[in-house]
Coordinates of C-alpha atoms and ligand atoms in Angstrom, one line a residue:
M1 CA 140.7 83.5 -45.2
N2 CA 142.5 83.5 -41.9
D3 CA 142.1 80.4 -39.8
E4 CA 141.6 82.4 -36.6
Q5 CA 138.5 84.5 -37.5
E6 CA 136.6 86.7 -35.0
H7 CA 132.9 85.8 -34.7
D8 CA 131.0 87.8 -32.1
G9 CA 134.3 88.8 -30.6
M10 CA 135.3 85.2 -30.3
R11 CA 138.4 83.7 -32.1
T12 CA 137.6 80.7 -34.3
I13 CA 140.4 78.2 -34.9
G14 CA 140.1 76.6 -38.3
H15 CA 142.2 74.2 -40.4
F16 CA 145.4 74.3 -42.5
I17 CA 145.0 72.7 -45.9
G18 CA 147.3 72.9 -48.9
G19 CA 149.3 75.7 -47.3
D20 CA 146.2 77.8 -46.7
D21 CA 144.2 78.7 -43.6
V22 CA 140.7 77.3 -44.0
E23 CA 137.5 77.6 -42.1
D24 CA 134.6 75.6 -43.2
G25 CA 132.0 77.6 -41.3
A26 CA 130.2 74.5 -40.2
R27 CA 130.0 73.3 -36.6
T28 CA 132.2 74.8 -33.9
Q29 CA 132.8 74.0 -30.2
P30 CA 134.4 76.0 -27.4
V31 CA 138.0 75.8 -26.4
H32 CA 138.5 76.5 -22.7
D33 CA 141.3 77.9 -20.6
P34 CA 141.1 75.1 -18.0
A35 CA 142.7 77.4 -15.3
T36 CA 139.9 79.9 -15.4
G37 CA 137.1 77.9 -17.0
R38 CA 136.6 80.7 -19.5
V39 CA 136.0 80.0 -23.2
S40 CA 139.1 81.3 -25.0
A41 CA 138.2 80.5 -28.6
R42 CA 136.0 78.3 -30.7
V43 CA 137.3 75.5 -32.8
S44 CA 135.8 74.6 -36.2
L45 CA 134.8 71.0 -36.5
A46 CA 135.6 69.8 -40.0
S47 CA 132.8 68.4 -42.1
P48 CA 133.5 65.3 -44.3
A49 CA 133.9 67.8 -47.2
T50 CA 136.7 69.6 -45.4
V51 CA 138.4 66.3 -44.7
E52 CA 138.0 65.3 -48.3
R53 CA 139.7 68.6 -49.3
A54 CA 142.6 68.0 -47.0
V55 CA 143.1 64.5 -48.3
T56 CA 142.9 65.8 -51.9
A57 CA 145.6 68.4 -51.1
A58 CA 147.8 65.7 -49.5
Q59 CA 147.3 63.4 -52.5
A60 CA 148.1 66.2 -54.9
A61 CA 151.4 66.9 -53.1
F62 CA 152.5 63.3 -52.9
A63 CA 154.0 62.7 -56.4
A64 CA 156.5 65.6 -56.1
W65 CA 157.3 65.0 -52.4
R66 CA 157.9 61.3 -53.1
A67 CA 160.4 62.3 -55.8
T68 CA 162.2 64.7 -53.5
Q69 CA 165.6 63.6 -52.3
P70 CA 165.6 62.3 -48.7
L71 CA 168.4 64.8 -48.0
T72 CA 166.3 67.7 -49.1
R73 CA 163.4 66.4 -46.9
A74 CA 165.9 66.1 -44.0
R75 CA 167.1 69.7 -44.5
I76 CA 163.6 71.0 -44.1
M77 CA 163.3 69.0 -40.9
F78 CA 166.6 70.6 -39.7
R79 CA 165.1 74.1 -40.3
F80 CA 161.8 73.0 -38.6
R81 CA 163.8 71.9 -35.6
E82 CA 165.5 75.4 -35.4
L83 CA 162.2 77.1 -35.6
L84 CA 160.7 75.0 -32.8
E85 CA 163.6 76.0 -30.6
R86 CA 163.1 79.6 -31.6
D87 CA 159.4 79.5 -30.8
A88 CA 159.5 77.0 -27.9
A89 CA 158.3 79.6 -25.3
R90 CA 155.4 80.8 -27.4
I91 CA 154.2 77.2 -28.2
A92 CA 154.6 76.1 -24.6
A93 CA 152.4 79.1 -23.5
L94 CA 149.8 78.1 -26.1
I95 CA 149.8 74.5 -24.8
S96 CA 149.5 75.6 -21.2
A97 CA 146.7 78.0 -22.0
E98 CA 144.6 75.3 -23.7
H99 CA 145.7 72.2 -21.8
G100 CA 146.4 73.6 -18.4
K101 CA 149.8 71.9 -17.8
T102 CA 152.7 73.9 -16.4
I103 CA 155.0 75.8 -18.7
D104 CA 157.9 73.6 -17.7
D105 CA 155.9 70.5 -18.5
A106 CA 154.9 72.0 -21.9
L107 CA 158.5 72.8 -22.7
G108 CA 159.3 69.2 -21.7
E109 CA 156.8 67.7 -24.2
L110 CA 158.1 70.0 -26.9
Q111 CA 161.6 68.9 -26.2
R112 CA 160.6 65.2 -26.5
G113 CA 158.9 66.1 -29.8
I114 CA 162.1 67.9 -31.0
E115 CA 164.1 64.7 -30.3
V116 CA 161.8 62.8 -32.8
V117 CA 162.4 65.6 -35.3
E118 CA 166.2 65.1 -34.8
Y119 CA 165.9 61.4 -35.4
A120 CA 163.9 62.2 -38.6
C121 CA 166.8 64.3 -39.8
A122 CA 168.7 61.0 -40.3
A123 CA 166.3 60.3 -43.2
P124 CA 169.0 59.5 -45.8
E125 CA 170.6 57.0 -43.5
L126 CA 167.2 55.5 -42.4
L127 CA 166.0 55.1 -46.0
K128 CA 169.2 53.8 -47.7
G129 CA 167.8 50.3 -47.8
E130 CA 169.5 46.9 -47.7
F131 CA 171.9 45.5 -50.4
A132 CA 173.3 42.1 -51.1
K133 CA 175.7 41.4 -53.9
N134 CA 176.1 38.1 -55.7
V135 CA 173.0 36.4 -54.2
G136 CA 173.2 34.2 -57.4
P137 CA 175.4 34.2 -60.5
A138 CA 175.8 37.8 -61.5
I139 CA 172.7 38.6 -59.4
D140 CA 172.4 41.4 -56.9
S141 CA 169.5 42.0 -54.6
W142 CA 168.3 45.0 -52.6
S143 CA 165.4 46.2 -50.6
E144 CA 164.0 49.7 -51.0
F145 CA 161.7 51.5 -48.6
H146 CA 158.9 53.3 -50.5
P147 CA 156.5 55.8 -49.1
L148 CA 152.9 54.8 -48.7
G149 CA 151.1 58.0 -50.0
V150 CA 148.7 60.0 -47.9
V151 CA 148.9 59.0 -44.2
A152 CA 146.8 60.4 -41.3
G153 CA 147.4 61.0 -37.6
I154 CA 144.7 61.4 -35.0
T155 CA 145.9 62.6 -31.6
P156 CA 144.7 63.1 -28.0
F157 CA 144.5 66.2 -25.9
N158 CA 147.1 65.4 -23.4
F159 CA 150.2 66.0 -25.5
P160 CA 149.0 68.5 -28.2
A161 CA 152.5 69.0 -29.6
M162 CA 154.5 65.9 -28.7
V163 CA 152.1 63.1 -29.9
P164 CA 151.7 64.7 -33.4
M165 CA 155.5 64.9 -33.5
W166 CA 155.6 61.2 -32.8
M167 CA 154.0 60.8 -36.2
F168 CA 154.5 63.4 -38.9
P169 CA 158.3 64.0 -38.8
L170 CA 159.0 60.4 -39.7
A171 CA 156.0 60.0 -42.0
I172 CA 157.1 63.1 -43.9
V173 CA 160.8 62.4 -44.2
C174 CA 159.9 58.9 -45.5
G175 CA 158.2 60.6 -48.4
N176 CA 154.5 60.5 -47.4
T177 CA 152.1 63.4 -47.1
F178 CA 150.2 63.9 -43.9
V179 CA 146.7 64.9 -42.6
L180 CA 146.7 65.6 -38.9
K181 CA 143.4 65.6 -36.9
P182 CA 144.4 66.9 -33.5
S183 CA 142.3 66.9 -30.3
E184 CA 139.5 69.4 -30.5
R185 CA 140.1 70.3 -26.9
D186 CA 143.5 71.9 -27.5
P187 CA 143.9 72.5 -31.2
G188 CA 146.2 75.6 -31.1
A189 CA 149.6 73.8 -31.0
A190 CA 149.0 71.8 -34.2
L191 CA 148.3 74.9 -36.2
A192 CA 151.4 76.7 -34.8
I193 CA 153.4 73.7 -35.9
A194 CA 151.8 73.7 -39.4
R195 CA 153.0 77.3 -39.8
L196 CA 156.5 76.5 -38.7
L197 CA 156.7 73.6 -41.2
A198 CA 155.6 76.0 -44.0
E199 CA 158.2 78.5 -42.8
A200 CA 160.8 75.8 -42.9
G201 CA 160.1 75.3 -46.6
L202 CA 157.8 72.3 -46.6
P203 CA 155.8 72.3 -49.9
D204 CA 152.1 73.1 -49.6
G205 CA 149.9 70.0 -49.1
V206 CA 152.6 67.8 -47.5
F207 CA 151.3 68.6 -44.0
N208 CA 147.7 69.5 -43.4
V209 CA 145.6 70.0 -40.3
V210 CA 141.9 69.4 -40.0
N211 CA 140.4 70.1 -36.6
G212 CA 137.3 68.2 -35.7
D213 CA 135.6 65.4 -33.8
R214 CA 134.3 62.0 -34.6
E215 CA 132.9 63.1 -37.9
A216 CA 136.3 64.1 -39.2
V217 CA 137.9 60.9 -37.8
D218 CA 135.3 58.7 -39.4
A219 CA 135.8 60.4 -42.8
L220 CA 139.6 59.7 -42.6
L221 CA 138.9 56.0 -41.6
I222 CA 137.1 55.3 -44.8
D223 CA 138.8 57.5 -47.4
P224 CA 140.4 55.1 -49.8
R225 CA 143.2 57.5 -50.5
V226 CA 144.5 57.3 -46.9
Q227 CA 147.0 54.5 -46.9
A228 CA 147.9 54.4 -43.2
L229 CA 146.6 55.8 -40.0
S230 CA 148.3 56.5 -36.7
F231 CA 146.0 56.9 -33.7
V232 CA 146.8 57.8 -30.1
G233 CA 143.9 58.1 -27.5
S234 CA 141.6 56.1 -25.3
T235 CA 141.3 52.4 -25.8
P236 CA 137.6 52.3 -26.9
V237 CA 138.3 54.8 -29.7
A238 CA 141.6 53.1 -30.5
E239 CA 139.8 49.8 -31.0
H240 CA 137.1 51.5 -33.2
V241 CA 139.8 53.2 -35.3
Y242 CA 141.8 50.0 -35.7
V243 CA 138.8 47.8 -36.6
T244 CA 137.3 50.3 -39.0
A245 CA 140.4 51.4 -40.8
T246 CA 141.9 47.9 -41.2
R247 CA 138.5 46.8 -42.6
H248 CA 139.0 49.6 -45.2
G249 CA 142.4 48.2 -46.1
K250 CA 144.6 50.6 -44.2
R251 CA 147.8 50.0 -42.2
V252 CA 147.0 51.0 -38.7
Q253 CA 148.7 51.6 -35.4
A254 CA 146.3 52.6 -32.6
L255 CA 147.8 53.4 -29.2
G256 CA 145.3 53.3 -26.3
G257 CA 144.9 53.8 -22.6
A258 CA 146.9 52.6 -19.6
K259 CA 147.0 51.8 -16.0
N260 CA 150.7 51.9 -15.1
H261 CA 151.8 50.1 -12.0
A262 CA 154.9 50.8 -9.9
V263 CA 156.1 47.9 -7.8
V264 CA 158.0 49.0 -4.7
M265 CA 160.1 46.3 -3.2
P266 CA 161.1 46.1 0.5
D267 CA 164.7 46.9 -0.3
A268 CA 163.9 50.0 -2.3
D269 CA 165.2 53.5 -1.5
L270 CA 161.8 54.7 -0.4
D271 CA 162.7 58.4 -0.4
N272 CA 163.8 58.2 -4.0
A273 CA 160.8 56.1 -4.9
A274 CA 158.4 58.6 -3.3
N275 CA 160.0 61.5 -5.1
A276 CA 159.8 59.7 -8.4
L277 CA 156.2 58.5 -7.8
I278 CA 154.9 61.9 -6.8
G279 CA 155.9 63.4 -10.1
A280 CA 154.9 60.4 -12.2
A281 CA 151.4 60.3 -10.6
Y282 CA 150.5 64.0 -10.3
G283 CA 152.6 65.6 -13.0
S284 CA 150.3 67.0 -15.7
C285 CA 147.5 66.3 -13.3
G286 CA 147.8 62.6 -14.0
E287 CA 146.8 63.2 -17.6
R288 CA 149.7 61.2 -19.1
C289 CA 149.4 57.7 -20.7
M290 CA 152.6 56.8 -18.8
A291 CA 151.5 58.3 -15.5
I292 CA 151.8 56.0 -12.5
S293 CA 148.3 55.4 -11.3
V294 CA 148.9 52.3 -9.1
V295 CA 151.7 51.7 -6.5
V296 CA 152.0 48.0 -5.6
A297 CA 153.7 48.0 -2.2
V298 CA 155.4 44.7 -1.4
G299 CA 155.0 44.1 2.4
E300 CA 152.9 46.0 5.0
A301 CA 155.9 47.9 6.3
V302 CA 156.8 49.3 2.9
A303 CA 153.2 50.2 2.3
D304 CA 152.8 52.1 5.6
R305 CA 156.1 54.0 5.1
L306 CA 155.4 54.8 1.4
V307 CA 151.9 56.1 2.1
A308 CA 153.2 58.4 4.8
L309 CA 156.0 59.7 2.5
L310 CA 153.5 60.3 -0.4
A311 CA 151.0 62.0 1.8
E312 CA 153.8 64.3 3.2
R313 CA 154.8 65.3 -0.4
I314 CA 151.2 65.8 -1.5
A315 CA 150.7 68.3 1.3
R316 CA 153.5 70.4 -0.2
L317 CA 152.3 70.1 -3.8
E318 CA 151.8 73.5 -5.4
V319 CA 148.5 73.4 -7.4
G320 CA 147.4 76.4 -9.6
P321 CA 147.4 77.8 -13.1
G322 CA 150.1 76.3 -15.2
T323 CA 151.5 79.7 -16.2
R324 CA 152.3 80.7 -12.6
P325 CA 155.9 80.1 -11.6
G326 CA 156.4 77.5 -9.0
V327 CA 153.2 75.6 -9.7
E328 CA 153.7 71.9 -10.0
M329 CA 150.2 70.7 -11.0
G330 CA 147.6 72.5 -13.1
P331 CA 143.9 71.9 -13.7
L332 CA 142.2 69.0 -15.6
I333 CA 141.3 69.6 -19.2
T334 CA 137.5 70.1 -19.0
Q335 CA 134.8 70.4 -16.4
A336 CA 133.3 67.2 -17.8
H337 CA 136.5 65.3 -17.2
R338 CA 136.9 66.8 -13.7
D339 CA 133.4 65.5 -12.9
K340 CA 134.3 62.1 -14.2
V341 CA 137.5 61.9 -12.2
R342 CA 135.6 63.1 -9.1
A343 CA 132.9 60.4 -9.6
C344 CA 135.7 57.8 -9.8
V345 CA 137.1 59.0 -6.5
E346 CA 133.6 58.7 -5.0
S347 CA 133.3 55.2 -6.3
G348 CA 136.6 54.3 -4.6
I349 CA 135.2 55.5 -1.2
E350 CA 132.0 53.6 -1.7
E351 CA 133.8 50.4 -2.6
G352 CA 135.8 50.6 0.6
A353 CA 139.2 52.0 -0.4
E354 CA 140.8 54.3 2.2
L355 CA 141.1 57.9 0.9
V356 CA 144.2 59.0 2.7
V357 CA 144.4 62.4 0.9
D358 CA 141.2 63.9 -0.4
G359 CA 141.8 66.6 -3.0
R360 CA 138.1 67.1 -3.8
D361 CA 137.6 70.3 -1.9
L362 CA 140.7 72.1 -3.3
V363 CA 140.0 75.7 -4.2
V364 CA 142.6 77.8 -6.0
P365 CA 142.0 81.4 -5.0
G366 CA 141.2 83.6 -8.0
H367 CA 140.5 80.5 -10.1
E368 CA 137.3 79.3 -8.5
D369 CA 135.9 78.4 -11.9
G370 CA 139.0 76.6 -13.1
F371 CA 138.8 72.8 -13.6
F372 CA 141.0 72.0 -10.6
L373 CA 141.0 68.9 -8.5
G374 CA 143.5 68.3 -5.7
A375 CA 145.8 65.3 -5.5
C376 CA 144.0 62.2 -4.1
L377 CA 145.7 59.2 -2.6
F378 CA 143.9 55.9 -1.9
D379 CA 145.3 53.1 0.2
H380 CA 144.0 49.5 0.6
V381 CA 142.8 49.4 -3.0
T382 CA 141.8 46.0 -4.3
P383 CA 141.7 44.7 -7.9
G384 CA 137.9 44.5 -8.1
M385 CA 137.4 48.2 -7.5
R386 CA 136.6 50.7 -10.3
V387 CA 139.5 52.9 -9.2
Y388 CA 141.8 50.0 -9.9
R389 CA 140.3 48.6 -13.1
E390 CA 139.7 51.8 -15.0
E391 CA 142.1 54.4 -16.4
I392 CA 141.1 57.5 -14.4
F393 CA 143.4 60.0 -16.2
G394 CA 143.5 62.4 -13.2
P395 CA 145.4 63.1 -10.0
V396 CA 144.5 59.9 -8.3
L397 CA 147.0 57.4 -7.0
C398 CA 146.0 54.0 -5.7
V399 CA 148.1 51.9 -3.3
V400 CA 147.6 48.1 -3.5
R401 CA 149.3 46.0 -0.8
V402 CA 150.7 42.6 -1.7
A403 CA 153.0 40.1 0.0
S404 CA 155.5 39.3 -2.8
Q405 CA 157.0 40.4 -6.1
E406 CA 155.2 37.5 -7.8
Q407 CA 151.9 38.7 -6.5
A408 CA 152.7 42.2 -7.7
M409 CA 153.6 40.9 -11.2
A410 CA 150.5 38.8 -11.4
L411 CA 148.4 41.9 -10.8
I412 CA 150.1 43.7 -13.7
D413 CA 149.8 40.7 -16.0
A414 CA 146.1 40.3 -15.3
H415 CA 145.3 44.0 -16.0
E416 CA 143.6 44.9 -19.3
F417 CA 146.3 47.4 -20.1
G418 CA 150.0 46.9 -20.6
N419 CA 151.5 50.3 -21.4
G420 CA 154.2 50.9 -18.8
A421 CA 155.3 49.2 -15.6
C422 CA 158.2 49.9 -13.2
I423 CA 160.0 48.4 -10.2
F424 CA 161.8 50.2 -7.4
T425 CA 164.5 47.9 -5.9
R426 CA 168.2 47.6 -5.1
D427 CA 168.1 43.9 -6.0
G428 CA 169.5 43.2 -9.5
E429 CA 167.9 39.7 -9.7
A430 CA 164.5 41.0 -8.8
A431 CA 164.9 43.8 -11.4
R432 CA 166.0 41.3 -14.1
H433 CA 163.1 38.9 -13.3
F434 CA 160.7 41.9 -13.6
T435 CA 162.1 43.2 -16.9
D436 CA 162.2 39.7 -18.4
H437 CA 158.7 38.6 -17.5
V438 CA 156.3 41.5 -16.8
Q439 CA 153.5 41.9 -19.4
A440 CA 154.1 45.6 -20.4
G441 CA 155.6 47.3 -23.4
M442 CA 157.7 49.9 -21.6
V443 CA 159.5 48.9 -18.4
G444 CA 161.4 51.0 -15.8
V445 CA 163.9 50.0 -13.1
N446 CA 164.0 52.8 -10.6
V447 CA 162.6 54.9 -13.4
A448 CA 158.9 55.8 -12.9
L449 CA 158.2 57.2 -16.4
P450 CA 160.1 54.8 -18.8
V451 CA 159.1 56.7 -21.9
P452 CA 161.5 55.4 -24.6
V453 CA 163.9 58.0 -26.1
A454 CA 163.6 58.9 -29.8
I455 CA 166.0 56.2 -31.0
H456 CA 163.7 53.5 -29.7
S457 CA 160.0 53.2 -30.3
F458 CA 157.0 53.8 -28.0
G459 CA 154.2 51.3 -27.5
G460 CA 152.4 49.2 -25.0
W461 CA 151.1 45.6 -24.9
K462 CA 147.7 44.2 -24.5
R463 CA 144.8 46.7 -25.0
S464 CA 147.2 49.6 -24.9
L465 CA 148.2 49.1 -28.5
F466 CA 146.3 47.7 -31.5
G467 CA 148.7 46.9 -34.3
D468 CA 152.2 45.6 -34.6
L469 CA 154.4 48.6 -34.9
C470 CA 155.1 51.2 -32.3
A471 CA 155.3 55.0 -32.5
Y472 CA 158.4 56.9 -33.6
G473 CA 162.0 55.4 -33.8
P474 CA 162.8 52.4 -36.0
D475 CA 159.3 51.1 -35.9
A476 CA 157.9 54.3 -37.4
V477 CA 160.3 54.0 -40.4
R478 CA 158.9 50.6 -41.1
F479 CA 155.3 51.8 -40.4
Y480 CA 155.5 54.7 -42.9
T481 CA 157.2 52.8 -45.7
R482 CA 156.6 49.6 -47.7
R483 CA 159.4 47.4 -48.7
K484 CA 160.2 46.6 -52.3
T485 CA 162.9 44.0 -53.0
V486 CA 164.6 44.0 -56.4
T487 CA 166.6 41.0 -57.7
Q488 CA 168.7 42.0 -60.7
R489 CA 170.9 40.0 -63.0
W490 CA 173.4 41.5 -65.4
P491 CA 175.0 38.5 -67.1
G492 CA 178.6 39.1 -68.1
G493 CA 182.0 37.6 -67.7
G494 CA 180.9 34.4 -69.4
V495 CA 178.0 33.7 -67.0
R496 CA 175.2 32.2 -69.2
E497 CA 172.4 30.0 -68.2
G498 CA 170.1 27.6 -70.1
A499 CA 166.4 27.2 -69.3
Q500 CA 165.8 26.0 -65.7
F501 CA 162.6 24.4 -64.4
A502 CA 163.5 23.9 -60.8
F503 CA 162.5 26.6 -58.4
P504 CA 165.5 29.0 -58.1
S505 CA 167.5 28.7 -54.9
G506 CA 170.9 29.6 -53.6
A507 CA 172.0 25.9 -53.8
S508 CA 171.0 25.6 -57.5
G509 CA 172.9 28.8 -58.3
R510 CA 169.4 30.2 -59.2
Ligands
NAD1 P1 140.1 60.3 -26.9 O1 140.1 58.8 -27.3 O2 138.9 60.9 -26.4 O3 140.4 61.2 -28.2 C1 141.6 60.9 -29.1 C2 141.2 61.4 -30.5 O4 140.1 60.6 -31.0 C3 140.8 62.8 -30.6 O5 141.4 63.4 -31.7 C4 139.3 62.8 -30.7 O6 138.8 63.9 -31.4 C5 139.1 61.5 -31.4 N1 137.8 60.8 -30.9 C6 137.2 60.9 -29.7 N2 136.1 60.1 -29.7 C7 136.0 59.6 -30.9 C8 135.1 58.7 -31.5 N3 134.1 58.2 -30.8 N4 135.3 58.3 -32.8 C9 136.3 58.7 -33.5 N5 137.2 59.6 -33.0 C10 137.1 60.0 -31.7 O7 141.4 60.5 -26.0 P2 141.7 61.8 -25.2 O8 140.8 62.0 -24.1 O9 142.0 63.0 -26.1 O10 143.2 61.4 -24.6 C11 143.4 60.7 -23.5 C12 143.5 59.2 -23.8 O11 144.6 59.0 -24.7 C13 143.9 58.4 -22.5 O12 143.2 57.2 -22.6 C14 145.4 58.1 -22.7 O13 145.9 57.0 -22.0 C15 145.5 58.0 -24.1 N6 146.9 58.2 -24.6 C16 147.6 57.2 -24.9 C17 148.9 57.3 -25.3 C18 149.7 56.1 -25.7 O14 150.8 56.3 -26.2 N7 149.3 54.9 -25.5 C19 149.5 58.6 -25.3 C20 148.7 59.7 -25.0 C21 147.4 59.5 -24.6

């Protein structure tokens, strides 16, 4: 069966299980082109039985995959990387058509995903373990890193290619098999990736995709064969996933929402700061977990000047369909999400913030039914307002005015989320104080989107991450493996021991 069946002229996007395209024929929901508002396909929503089938396929593939040399696994990743480069334009177009982001932005997310694949190509080095000779008489000791078994990934709509690639490349090279449950709002990229992995030579069942909603997620959370679960999405769902899956004995990392603050100091280069902030706030229509959604201006003069510079740049912002050359900001993901963001803007007005730029009436000619919302800029926002407290996940930037760096940092520390934070300054001491003390997991100095590169790991603090280990990089190698430490004695060379009753230690010569 082909996973993209035609029903009443409408394409249905199915699942990829054990190397086969599968459609379970149960519930479906529409997938939209956010730039036109039209339904472009329907996505099949997996039943628990389909999830069970995917986990069974992954479980069946595990024994052989676990026994496959890390070098062989890495070589498949090398080939996969080449195929991603070959098909980058096609996948970026697919992402843009379902998500709405610009083609350049889609290529950017793909590139960031490829960097994780490149890191995963170091599997033989990453998995070589730790060795200590002569920890006792004729005793050597080493740690090995074993795969866990079947692991699952549940991902959000906003990076349909990159976030899955934060997870499966490392999970797979570490010897695990994988079940991915992508966002039902833009499911196409995950299936394209599954096909490329198969083309790269990945054995059937090592990587499986089940499309679906809460029903599919809940089936994964309780399946005893799923050993570990990586989740990225909103905080309420992250918490639900973390609590439920840990209760079922799984290892879990659940990355949640954000409200990323940018502190602008009086000595900052304001033109540079405004340029960086405009992209970080409105790029991808604000639908990034590292988007800047709050600017904390230190001093009234900085605030006045910055608001003017931002408003000037917003006026020049090119909004339209992501596939049109020159467009800088596309539509929001769905009509429902646009309505939610718009309601949030209205709450800001009601609560007394000053709406300096109002994007609510934006119309993109020829795309009247698209899910567009123009860039909005609020000034004089205060911490009690909904626009400040909540993650809006749209093109809405709030300016909060404070008198000192300490006040700015106190705001960040008091916020529920602690994903990213950055400071714009020319003062090294101020920057060092900020990076040392601010309560956030990813920190920028004159960098508005401090997304860690693939050799580090990605994760926030507070309610932006449930669990101990971050996504990709060195943390992911630890997350997707379990340590086994072997202590081995081969007596020889006259080393002989009688019975010993004291607890063995280095001092006693064991
Ligand atoms: P979401 O929480 O609605 O969905 C994420 C995943 O969970 C999807 O696969 C979805 O099908 C599933 N899901 C949704 N509701 C569920 C429920 N009640 N029970 C079980 N599963 C459920 O998130 P989204 O709207 O797709 O993505 C946007 C959110 O993701 C934002 O909050 C954003 O900050 C966050 N995000 C965080 C990071 C990070 O690294 N911290 C990265 C990207 C996105």
